[in-house]
Amino acid sequence: MLPTVADLLSLDVIRRGSPQVIAGSDGLDARVRWVHVLELADAAHLLQGGELVLTTGVALPAEPALLARYAADLASAGGMGVSALAVELGRRYVGALPGVLVRAAEDTGLTLIAFEREVPFVEITEAVHARIIDAQLEELRASERLHEVFTELSVSGASLDEVVRQAAVLAGRPVILADLSHRVLACEPGSADPARLLAGFARRSRALVSSPGRTAYDEASGWLFTPVGARGEDWGRVILVCDGPPGGTDTVLIERTATTLALGRLLTRHAESLDRQAHRTLITGIISQAHADPAEAAVRSRALGVPVDGRQLIAMVLRLRQPAGHPGPLGVSAHARVLDIADAAAAACRAERVPALVGTLDDARAGAMLSVSPHADPDRVLHGLTARIAERGGGSREGGSGWDDLVIGVGAAAGSMRDVRRSFLEASQVADVAAERSGWSGGSQDRPAFYRLADLRLRGLLHLLRDDPRVQTFVERELGPLLAAEPDTSLLDVLAAYLAVGGNKAEAAKRAHLARPTFYERLRRIERILGTDLGSAESRTSLHVALLALEAARPAPAA
């Protein structure tokens, strides 16, 4: 690491000059990247910033305004200013530096040093440059060490935790890996207190502002951070917790860490068997209509051992539920689980002797095209498959254990490859709706093994249409006055309870845990606000649909 001004003041060759810090003592921790001896009144344009400037002052102007400008120019040279200005007394200035120069240095933050004794500048430049070159060689050796370590990690297929652990060991400081939802995927705290290190992490992580150069340092948090990703798609962020401004080696370390993590994830993505990759490619082609001729897809399917002629072709989409409060990508761990789910589905199909194409669709979903005998009962086949998948996940759906955040959507059976895409789209929509609102059927013990479009009924339809402006307009027209008048939703709860029991006031009051007079008074208030008659069956139906649409537009409840 480059020496600071304070480091150089401790060198014997400089100490022989009896250096005195006259102004700008706050800048003694500035790094010095080079030394220049300049006897010019307009030297700033020759500098790039970060230099230690040595001068006897013989060429400096006598006019106070020009001398002040000289100090100001050095303080801003190269956009960052010189590290320090050192003036030897005895030639131009005897006993002390001019007051105007000292005041200008104090005003601009320029570190100003006076040598009270004569000292050969050539000895200073030799000593300092040797120190700088040694520091650069040390950084080069450190970079080579980083290259060796991270190359070995990449070649060995190290896990995310191992990469982060090695980075923390090399840095001697904590390293954190988080996904785009600011969830910690891996953390190596070192000697730091993990609880304190990760306290309020999501909030602090969201406050970081990325720079055009990608790698950036946030002084407020002391975090040096860089995004992690490949092929133009970032999926996370790696953070080095610093105890001061980072050096060049720190930047190299964190960027090599990010590169190794990105490469590791690419390898993880392709850690599928060859047949699984082939299945995934064919399924993706069917969904995206890459195979313009359905006959081509049929040929490819038969080549993979999955017959399609005269069979019931049923699409199945297995989807992980999105955690509440965490929009966006599900992260690396979720992708690994989807790979496991695809393997479980393929194993279940083999065990049940159901020919199938099975592969991952994205980081949250796996898909399967089942080739079922024309004489088989599809429901029986599906129940057998989902039971085996649940067992592979560590439990059964009836027991509420295993993959409790997995939902399975099933499309309508297709009679040919031409209609399989429609079955996949239907299964995908069903899985998406069920994943968002799987609490409709009660707890995990009550959830069905799989969902079809008919299982979702009106709620499912409204969920699919929740972003339609016409549905949103309908909700506002029906419930807008009540939403505006009752922001705490207590009247909405009363209305929902009333509509859920088909207009039975006594039963609704009981379910709402309210006394009947109180409940009836609130119903009358609702009628006044909405300007409607709740005794009308048509009004109740319209309001009930609006309430269901409102519920569909709201975020899913926590899992």
Coordinates of C-alpha atoms in Angstrom, one line a residue:
M1 CA 0.0 0.0 0.0
L2 CA 1.3 3.5 -0.8
P3 CA 2.9 5.4 2.1
T4 CA 1.1 8.3 3.7
V5 CA 2.5 11.7 4.4
A6 CA 2.8 10.7 8.1
D7 CA 4.8 7.6 7.1
L8 CA 7.3 9.7 5.1
L9 CA 7.8 12.1 7.9
S10 CA 9.2 9.2 9.9
L11 CA 11.9 8.4 7.4
D12 CA 15.4 9.3 8.6
V13 CA 16.3 11.3 5.5
I14 CA 13.3 13.5 6.1
R15 CA 13.7 13.7 9.8
R16 CA 17.2 15.2 9.3
G17 CA 15.5 18.3 7.8
S18 CA 13.5 18.8 11.1
P19 CA 10.2 18.9 9.3
Q20 CA 7.4 20.9 11.0
V21 CA 3.7 20.6 9.9
I22 CA 2.6 24.2 9.6
A23 CA -0.9 23.7 8.2
G24 CA -3.3 20.9 7.0
S25 CA -2.4 18.3 9.7
D26 CA -5.7 16.6 8.8
G27 CA -4.1 15.5 5.6
L28 CA -1.3 13.5 7.0
D29 CA -3.0 10.2 6.2
A30 CA -3.1 11.1 2.5
R31 CA -1.3 8.6 0.2
V32 CA 1.8 9.7 -1.7
R33 CA 2.2 8.2 -5.1
W34 CA 5.3 10.2 -6.2
V35 CA 7.7 13.0 -5.3
H36 CA 8.4 16.1 -7.4
V37 CA 11.0 18.8 -6.9
L38 CA 9.5 21.9 -8.5
E39 CA 10.9 25.4 -8.5
L40 CA 8.1 27.1 -10.5
A41 CA 5.4 29.6 -9.6
D42 CA 2.8 27.8 -11.8
A43 CA 3.6 24.1 -11.2
A44 CA 0.0 22.9 -10.7
H45 CA -0.6 22.1 -14.4
L46 CA 2.4 19.7 -14.3
L47 CA 0.9 17.6 -11.5
Q48 CA -1.8 14.8 -11.5
G49 CA -2.5 14.8 -7.7
G50 CA -1.1 12.7 -4.9
E51 CA 2.4 14.0 -5.1
L52 CA 4.7 15.3 -2.4
V53 CA 6.1 18.6 -3.8
L54 CA 9.5 19.8 -2.6
T55 CA 10.6 23.4 -3.1
T56 CA 13.1 25.9 -1.7
G57 CA 10.6 28.7 -2.6
V58 CA 13.1 30.7 -4.7
A59 CA 10.7 31.0 -7.6
L60 CA 7.5 31.7 -5.6
P61 CA 5.9 35.1 -6.2
A62 CA 6.2 37.8 -3.7
E63 CA 2.7 39.2 -4.2
P64 CA 0.3 37.9 -1.5
A65 CA -2.5 37.2 -4.0
L66 CA -0.3 35.2 -6.3
L67 CA 1.2 33.2 -3.4
A68 CA -2.3 32.4 -2.1
R69 CA -3.3 31.3 -5.6
Y70 CA -0.2 29.1 -5.8
A71 CA -1.3 27.2 -2.6
A72 CA -4.9 26.9 -3.9
D73 CA -3.7 25.5 -7.3
L74 CA -1.7 22.8 -5.6
A75 CA -4.6 21.9 -3.3
S76 CA -6.7 21.2 -6.4
A77 CA -4.0 19.8 -8.8
G78 CA -5.2 16.9 -10.9
G79 CA -8.7 17.1 -9.3
M80 CA -7.5 15.6 -6.0
G81 CA -4.7 17.9 -5.0
V82 CA -1.1 17.2 -4.0
S83 CA -0.5 15.1 -0.9
A84 CA 1.7 17.8 0.7
L85 CA 3.9 20.8 0.0
A86 CA 7.3 20.8 1.7
V87 CA 9.3 24.1 1.7
E88 CA 13.0 24.3 2.8
L89 CA 13.8 27.4 4.9
G90 CA 16.9 29.3 4.5
R91 CA 17.1 30.3 0.8
R92 CA 14.0 32.3 0.1
Y93 CA 12.3 32.2 3.5
V94 CA 14.3 32.6 6.7
G95 CA 12.9 31.5 10.0
A96 CA 9.3 31.1 8.9
L97 CA 7.0 30.8 5.9
P98 CA 4.9 33.8 4.8
G99 CA 1.7 34.2 6.7
V100 CA -0.3 34.5 3.5
L101 CA 1.0 31.1 2.3
V102 CA 0.1 29.5 5.7
R103 CA -3.4 31.0 5.7
A104 CA -4.0 29.9 2.1
A105 CA -2.9 26.3 3.0
E106 CA -5.2 26.3 6.0
D107 CA -8.2 27.6 4.0
T108 CA -7.7 25.0 1.1
G109 CA -6.8 22.0 3.3
L110 CA -3.3 21.8 1.8
T111 CA -0.8 20.0 4.0
L112 CA 2.1 22.5 4.4
I113 CA 5.5 21.3 5.8
A114 CA 8.6 23.5 6.6
F115 CA 12.1 22.0 6.7
E116 CA 14.0 23.9 9.3
R117 CA 17.3 22.5 8.2
E118 CA 18.8 22.0 4.8
V119 CA 18.3 18.5 3.4
P120 CA 19.3 17.1 -0.1
F121 CA 16.1 16.7 -2.1
V122 CA 17.7 14.0 -4.2
E123 CA 18.1 11.8 -1.1
I124 CA 14.4 12.4 -0.2
T125 CA 13.2 11.5 -3.7
E126 CA 15.4 8.3 -3.8
A127 CA 14.2 7.2 -0.4
V128 CA 10.5 7.9 -1.0
H129 CA 10.5 6.4 -4.5
A130 CA 12.1 3.3 -3.2
R131 CA 9.4 3.1 -0.6
I132 CA 6.7 3.6 -3.3
I133 CA 8.2 1.0 -5.6
D134 CA 8.4 -1.5 -2.7
A135 CA 4.7 -0.9 -2.0
Q136 CA 3.8 -1.4 -5.7
L137 CA 5.8 -4.6 -5.8
E138 CA 4.1 -5.8 -2.7
E139 CA 0.7 -5.1 -4.2
L140 CA 1.8 -7.0 -7.4
R141 CA 2.8 -10.0 -5.2
A142 CA -0.5 -9.7 -3.4
S143 CA -2.4 -9.6 -6.8
E144 CA -0.5 -12.7 -7.9
R145 CA -1.4 -14.5 -4.7
L146 CA -5.1 -13.5 -5.2
H147 CA -4.9 -14.8 -8.7
E148 CA -3.6 -18.1 -7.6
V149 CA -6.1 -18.5 -4.8
F150 CA -9.2 -17.6 -6.8
T151 CA -8.1 -19.6 -9.8
E152 CA -7.8 -22.6 -7.6
L153 CA -11.2 -21.9 -6.1
S154 CA -12.7 -21.6 -9.6
V155 CA -11.1 -24.8 -10.8
S156 CA -12.1 -26.8 -7.8
G157 CA -15.7 -25.7 -8.0
A158 CA -15.7 -24.1 -4.5
S159 CA -19.0 -23.3 -2.9
L160 CA -20.2 -19.7 -2.3
D161 CA -19.4 -20.0 1.4
E162 CA -15.8 -21.2 0.6
V163 CA -15.1 -18.4 -1.8
V164 CA -16.4 -15.8 0.7
R165 CA -14.4 -17.5 3.5
Q166 CA -11.2 -17.4 1.5
A167 CA -11.8 -13.7 0.5
A168 CA -12.2 -12.8 4.2
V169 CA -9.0 -14.7 5.1
L170 CA -7.0 -12.9 2.4
A171 CA -8.5 -9.5 3.4
G172 CA -8.3 -10.0 7.1
R173 CA -11.7 -8.4 7.3
P174 CA -15.4 -9.5 7.1
V175 CA -16.8 -10.3 3.6
I176 CA -20.6 -10.5 2.9
L177 CA -22.4 -11.8 -0.2
A178 CA -26.0 -10.7 -0.7
D179 CA -28.6 -11.2 -3.4
L180 CA -30.5 -8.4 -5.2
S181 CA -33.2 -8.5 -2.5
H182 CA -30.5 -7.7 0.1
R183 CA -30.6 -11.1 1.7
V184 CA -27.3 -12.4 3.0
L185 CA -26.3 -15.5 1.1
A186 CA -22.9 -16.0 2.7
C187 CA -21.0 -14.2 5.4
E188 CA -17.6 -14.6 6.9
P189 CA -17.3 -12.2 9.9
G190 CA -13.8 -13.1 10.9
S191 CA -13.2 -11.6 14.3
A192 CA -16.2 -9.3 14.1
D193 CA -19.5 -9.9 16.0
P194 CA -21.9 -11.4 13.4
A195 CA -25.0 -10.0 15.1
R196 CA -23.6 -6.5 15.0
L197 CA -22.2 -6.9 11.5
L198 CA -25.5 -8.0 10.0
A199 CA -27.8 -5.8 12.2
G200 CA -30.1 -3.8 9.8
F201 CA -28.2 -5.2 6.9
A202 CA -31.0 -4.9 4.3
R203 CA -31.6 -1.3 5.2
R204 CA -27.9 -0.4 5.0
S205 CA -27.4 -2.4 1.8
R206 CA -30.3 -0.5 0.1
A207 CA -28.6 2.8 1.0
L208 CA -25.5 2.0 -1.1
V209 CA -25.3 3.8 -4.4
S210 CA -23.5 2.0 -7.2
S211 CA -21.1 4.0 -9.3
P212 CA -20.5 3.8 -13.1
G213 CA -17.3 2.0 -12.4
R214 CA -19.3 -0.8 -10.6
T215 CA -16.9 -1.1 -7.7
A216 CA -17.5 1.6 -5.1
Y217 CA -16.6 2.6 -1.5
D218 CA -19.3 3.9 0.8
E219 CA -17.5 6.0 3.5
A220 CA -20.5 6.1 5.8
S221 CA -20.7 2.4 6.2
G222 CA -17.1 1.6 5.5
W223 CA -18.2 -0.9 2.8
L224 CA -16.3 -1.6 -0.4
F225 CA -18.7 -3.3 -2.7
T226 CA -19.1 -4.6 -6.3
P227 CA -21.9 -6.4 -8.1
V228 CA -21.7 -10.1 -8.9
G229 CA -23.0 -11.4 -12.2
A230 CA -22.2 -12.6 -15.7
R231 CA -23.5 -12.1 -19.2
G232 CA -24.8 -8.7 -18.3
E233 CA -27.1 -10.0 -15.6
D234 CA -26.1 -9.1 -12.0
W235 CA -27.6 -11.4 -9.3
G236 CA -25.9 -10.2 -6.2
R237 CA -23.3 -8.0 -4.5
V238 CA -20.1 -8.8 -2.5
I239 CA -19.1 -6.4 0.3
L240 CA -15.7 -6.0 2.0
V241 CA -16.1 -4.4 5.4
C242 CA -13.2 -1.9 5.7
D243 CA -11.7 -0.3 8.7
G244 CA -10.5 2.7 6.7
P245 CA -10.3 3.8 3.0
P246 CA -9.6 0.8 0.9
G247 CA -6.3 0.3 -1.0
G248 CA -5.7 -1.0 -4.5
T249 CA -5.3 -4.6 -3.3
D250 CA -8.7 -4.4 -1.6
T251 CA -10.3 -3.4 -4.9
V252 CA -8.5 -6.3 -6.7
L253 CA -9.6 -8.7 -4.0
I254 CA -13.2 -7.9 -4.1
E255 CA -13.4 -7.9 -7.9
R256 CA -11.7 -11.2 -8.1
T257 CA -14.1 -12.5 -5.4
A258 CA -17.1 -11.3 -7.5
T259 CA -15.6 -12.9 -10.7
T260 CA -15.1 -16.2 -8.9
L261 CA -18.6 -16.2 -7.5
A262 CA -20.1 -15.4 -10.9
L263 CA -18.2 -18.2 -12.6
G264 CA -19.2 -20.6 -9.8
R265 CA -22.8 -19.8 -10.4
L266 CA -22.5 -20.3 -14.1
L267 CA -21.0 -23.7 -13.4
T268 CA -23.8 -24.5 -10.9
R269 CA -26.4 -23.5 -13.5
H270 CA -24.9 -26.2 -15.8
A271 CA -24.5 -28.8 -13.2
E272 CA -27.3 -30.8 -14.8
S273 CA -27.0 -34.2 -16.4
L274 CA -26.8 -34.2 -20.2
D275 CA -30.3 -35.6 -20.6
R276 CA -31.7 -33.0 -18.2
Q277 CA -30.1 -30.3 -20.3
A278 CA -31.5 -31.8 -23.4
H279 CA -35.0 -32.0 -21.8
R280 CA -34.8 -28.4 -20.7
T281 CA -33.8 -27.2 -24.1
L282 CA -36.7 -29.0 -25.8
I283 CA -39.3 -27.8 -23.2
T284 CA -38.0 -24.3 -23.6
G285 CA -38.3 -24.6 -27.3
I286 CA -41.9 -25.8 -27.1
I287 CA -42.9 -22.9 -24.8
S288 CA -41.1 -20.3 -26.9
Q289 CA -42.3 -21.9 -30.1
A290 CA -38.7 -22.2 -31.3
H291 CA -39.9 -25.3 -33.1
A292 CA -42.2 -23.8 -35.7
D293 CA -43.2 -27.2 -36.9
P294 CA -44.7 -29.3 -34.1
A295 CA -43.5 -32.4 -35.9
E296 CA -39.9 -31.4 -35.2
A297 CA -40.6 -31.2 -31.5
A298 CA -42.3 -34.6 -31.7
V299 CA -39.2 -36.1 -33.4
R300 CA -36.9 -34.6 -30.8
S301 CA -39.2 -35.9 -28.0
R302 CA -39.2 -39.4 -29.4
A303 CA -35.4 -39.3 -29.8
L304 CA -35.2 -38.6 -26.1
G305 CA -37.3 -41.7 -25.3
V306 CA -40.6 -39.9 -24.7
P307 CA -43.5 -41.1 -27.1
V308 CA -46.0 -38.5 -28.1
D309 CA -48.3 -40.2 -30.7
G310 CA -51.7 -41.4 -29.3
R311 CA -50.8 -40.3 -25.8
Q312 CA -52.2 -37.9 -23.2
L313 CA -49.6 -35.1 -23.1
I314 CA -49.9 -33.2 -19.8
A315 CA -47.8 -30.2 -18.8
M316 CA -46.7 -29.8 -15.2
V317 CA -45.0 -26.7 -13.7
L318 CA -43.4 -27.0 -10.3
R319 CA -42.8 -23.6 -8.8
L320 CA -41.2 -22.2 -5.6
R321 CA -43.3 -19.6 -3.7
Q322 CA -41.8 -16.1 -3.6
P323 CA -40.9 -15.2 0.0
A324 CA -43.1 -12.4 1.3
G325 CA -41.5 -9.0 1.2
H326 CA -38.8 -10.1 -1.2
P327 CA -39.6 -9.2 -4.8
G328 CA -37.2 -10.0 -7.6
P329 CA -34.9 -13.0 -8.2
L330 CA -35.0 -15.8 -5.6
G331 CA -31.2 -16.2 -5.6
V332 CA -28.6 -18.9 -5.9
S333 CA -30.0 -21.2 -3.2
A334 CA -33.4 -21.2 -4.9
H335 CA -31.8 -22.2 -8.2
A336 CA -30.1 -25.1 -6.6
R337 CA -33.4 -26.2 -5.1
V338 CA -35.1 -26.0 -8.5
L339 CA -32.4 -28.3 -9.8
D340 CA -33.2 -30.7 -7.0
I341 CA -36.9 -30.4 -7.7
A342 CA -36.4 -31.2 -11.4
D343 CA -34.3 -34.3 -10.4
A344 CA -37.1 -35.3 -8.0
A345 CA -39.7 -35.0 -10.7
A346 CA -37.6 -37.0 -13.1
A347 CA -37.0 -39.7 -10.5
A348 CA -40.8 -39.8 -9.7
C349 CA -41.6 -40.2 -13.4
R350 CA -39.1 -43.1 -13.6
A351 CA -40.6 -44.8 -10.5
E352 CA -44.1 -44.4 -11.8
R353 CA -43.1 -45.5 -15.3
V354 CA -44.3 -42.3 -16.9
P355 CA -42.2 -41.2 -19.8
A356 CA -41.6 -37.5 -19.5
L357 CA -39.5 -34.5 -20.4
V358 CA -38.3 -32.8 -17.3
G359 CA -36.1 -29.7 -16.9
T360 CA -35.6 -26.4 -15.2
L361 CA -37.4 -23.4 -16.6
D362 CA -35.8 -20.6 -14.6
D363 CA -34.6 -19.8 -11.0
A364 CA -38.0 -20.5 -9.6
R365 CA -39.7 -23.2 -11.8
A366 CA -39.2 -26.6 -13.2
G367 CA -41.4 -28.0 -15.9
A368 CA -42.4 -31.5 -17.1
M369 CA -44.3 -32.8 -20.1
L370 CA -45.9 -36.1 -19.1
S371 CA -46.6 -38.7 -21.7
V372 CA -49.5 -40.7 -20.2
S373 CA -51.1 -43.8 -21.7
P374 CA -54.5 -43.0 -23.4
H375 CA -56.2 -45.5 -21.1
A376 CA -54.7 -44.2 -17.8
D377 CA -56.5 -42.0 -15.3
P378 CA -54.6 -38.7 -15.4
D379 CA -55.6 -37.8 -11.8
R380 CA -54.3 -41.1 -10.5
V381 CA -51.0 -40.7 -12.3
L382 CA -50.6 -37.1 -11.0
H383 CA -51.3 -38.1 -7.4
G384 CA -48.8 -40.9 -7.7
L385 CA -46.1 -38.5 -9.1
T386 CA -46.7 -35.7 -6.6
A387 CA -46.6 -38.1 -3.7
R388 CA -43.2 -39.3 -4.8
I389 CA -42.0 -35.8 -5.3
A390 CA -43.1 -34.8 -1.8
E391 CA -41.3 -37.9 -0.4
R392 CA -38.1 -36.9 -2.2
G393 CA -38.4 -33.5 -0.6
G394 CA -38.3 -35.0 2.9
G395 CA -41.9 -35.5 3.8
S396 CA -45.5 -35.6 2.5
R397 CA -47.8 -32.8 1.7
E398 CA -50.4 -34.4 4.1
G399 CA -47.8 -34.1 6.9
G400 CA -47.0 -30.5 6.1
S401 CA -43.3 -31.1 5.8
G402 CA -40.8 -31.3 2.9
W403 CA -41.1 -28.8 0.1
D404 CA -43.8 -26.7 1.8
D405 CA -43.1 -23.7 -0.5
L406 CA -43.5 -25.8 -3.6
V407 CA -46.7 -25.6 -5.6
I408 CA -47.5 -27.7 -8.7
G409 CA -49.7 -26.4 -11.6
V410 CA -51.1 -28.8 -14.1
G411 CA -52.4 -27.9 -17.6
A412 CA -55.1 -29.5 -19.6
A413 CA -54.2 -32.7 -21.4
A414 CA -53.1 -32.3 -25.0
G415 CA -53.7 -34.8 -27.8
S416 CA -50.7 -33.8 -29.9
M417 CA -47.5 -31.7 -29.7
R418 CA -49.3 -28.9 -31.4
D419 CA -51.3 -28.3 -28.2
V420 CA -48.6 -28.9 -25.6
R421 CA -47.5 -25.3 -25.5
R422 CA -51.1 -24.3 -24.5
S423 CA -50.9 -26.9 -21.7
F424 CA -47.6 -25.5 -20.5
L425 CA -48.9 -21.9 -20.5
E426 CA -52.0 -22.9 -18.5
A427 CA -49.9 -24.9 -16.0
S428 CA -47.5 -22.0 -15.6
Q429 CA -50.4 -19.5 -15.0
V430 CA -52.0 -21.9 -12.5
A431 CA -48.7 -22.4 -10.6
D432 CA -48.1 -18.7 -10.5
V433 CA -51.5 -18.0 -9.1
A434 CA -51.3 -20.9 -6.6
A435 CA -47.8 -19.8 -5.5
E436 CA -49.1 -16.3 -4.8
R437 CA -52.3 -17.3 -3.1
S438 CA -51.7 -20.8 -1.8
G439 CA -53.2 -19.8 1.5
W440 CA -56.7 -20.0 0.0
S441 CA -57.2 -23.6 0.9
G442 CA -56.0 -23.2 4.5
G443 CA -52.7 -24.4 5.9
S444 CA -50.1 -26.7 4.2
Q445 CA -51.9 -29.7 5.5
D446 CA -55.1 -28.8 3.6
R447 CA -53.4 -27.8 0.3
P448 CA -54.1 -30.1 -2.7
A449 CA -51.2 -32.1 -4.1
F450 CA -51.5 -30.1 -7.4
Y451 CA -53.7 -27.4 -8.9
R452 CA -55.7 -27.2 -12.1
L453 CA -57.3 -24.1 -13.5
A454 CA -60.7 -25.3 -12.2
D455 CA -59.3 -25.4 -8.7
L456 CA -58.6 -21.7 -8.6
R457 CA -62.1 -20.7 -9.6
L458 CA -63.1 -17.0 -9.4
R459 CA -60.2 -16.1 -7.2
G460 CA -57.7 -17.5 -9.7
L461 CA -59.4 -15.6 -12.6
L462 CA -59.3 -12.4 -10.7
H463 CA -55.7 -12.9 -9.8
L464 CA -54.8 -13.4 -13.5
L465 CA -56.7 -10.2 -14.3
R466 CA -55.5 -8.1 -11.3
D467 CA -53.4 -5.8 -13.5
D468 CA -56.2 -5.2 -16.0
P469 CA -57.2 -1.5 -15.9
R470 CA -60.9 -2.5 -16.3
V471 CA -60.8 -4.7 -13.2
Q472 CA -59.0 -1.9 -11.2
T473 CA -61.6 0.6 -12.4
F474 CA -64.4 -1.8 -11.3
V475 CA -62.9 -2.2 -7.8
E476 CA -62.6 1.6 -7.4
R477 CA -66.1 2.1 -8.6
E478 CA -67.5 -0.5 -6.2
L479 CA -65.3 0.1 -3.1
G480 CA -63.6 3.4 -3.6
P481 CA -65.8 5.5 -1.3
L482 CA -65.4 2.8 1.4
L483 CA -61.7 2.6 1.0
A484 CA -61.4 6.4 1.2
A485 CA -63.7 6.7 4.3
E486 CA -62.2 3.7 6.2
P487 CA -58.5 3.5 5.8
D488 CA -58.1 1.1 8.7
T489 CA -60.2 -1.5 6.7
S490 CA -62.5 -2.4 9.7
L491 CA -65.6 -1.7 7.6
L492 CA -64.1 -3.8 4.8
D493 CA -63.8 -6.7 7.3
V494 CA -67.4 -6.3 8.2
L495 CA -68.5 -6.2 4.6
A496 CA -66.3 -9.3 3.8
A497 CA -67.8 -11.2 6.7
Y498 CA -71.3 -10.4 5.6
L499 CA -70.7 -11.3 2.0
A500 CA -68.9 -14.5 2.9
V501 CA -72.0 -16.0 4.5
G502 CA -74.4 -14.9 1.7
G503 CA -76.0 -12.0 3.6
N504 CA -76.8 -13.9 6.9
K505 CA -76.4 -11.0 9.3
A506 CA -76.5 -13.0 12.5
E507 CA -73.9 -15.5 11.3
A508 CA -71.7 -12.7 10.0
A509 CA -71.8 -10.9 13.3
K510 CA -70.8 -14.1 15.1
R511 CA -67.9 -14.6 12.7
A512 CA -66.8 -11.0 13.0
H513 CA -66.9 -11.3 16.8
L514 CA -69.2 -8.3 17.1
A515 CA -72.4 -7.7 19.0
R516 CA -75.4 -7.8 16.6
P517 CA -76.4 -4.1 17.1
T518 CA -72.9 -3.0 16.5
F519 CA -72.6 -5.2 13.4
Y520 CA -75.9 -4.0 12.0
E521 CA -75.1 -0.4 12.6
R522 CA -71.8 -0.8 10.6
L523 CA -73.7 -2.5 7.8
R524 CA -76.0 0.6 7.6
R525 CA -73.0 2.8 7.6
I526 CA -71.5 0.8 4.7
E527 CA -74.8 1.2 2.8
R528 CA -74.7 5.0 3.3
I529 CA -71.1 5.3 2.2
L530 CA -71.5 3.2 -0.9
G531 CA -75.0 4.3 -1.7
T532 CA -76.2 0.8 -2.2
D533 CA -78.7 -1.7 -0.8
L534 CA -77.0 -4.7 0.7
G535 CA -80.3 -6.5 0.6
S536 CA -80.0 -6.8 -3.1
A537 CA -78.4 -10.1 -4.3
E538 CA -76.9 -8.4 -7.3
S539 CA -75.3 -5.7 -5.2
R540 CA -73.8 -8.3 -2.8
T541 CA -72.5 -10.3 -5.8
S542 CA -70.9 -7.2 -7.3
L543 CA -69.3 -6.1 -4.1
H544 CA -68.1 -9.7 -3.4
V545 CA -66.3 -9.8 -6.7
A546 CA -64.8 -6.4 -6.1
L547 CA -63.5 -7.5 -2.7
L548 CA -61.9 -10.6 -4.2
A549 CA -60.3 -8.5 -6.9
L550 CA -58.9 -6.1 -4.3
E551 CA -57.5 -9.1 -2.4
A552 CA -55.9 -10.4 -5.6
A553 CA -54.1 -7.1 -6.1
R554 CA -52.6 -7.1 -2.7
P555 CA -49.2 -8.7 -1.8
A556 CA -49.4 -12.3 -0.8
P557 CA -49.4 -13.0 3.0
A558 CA -46.2 -14.1 4.7
A559 CA -45.4 -17.7 4.3

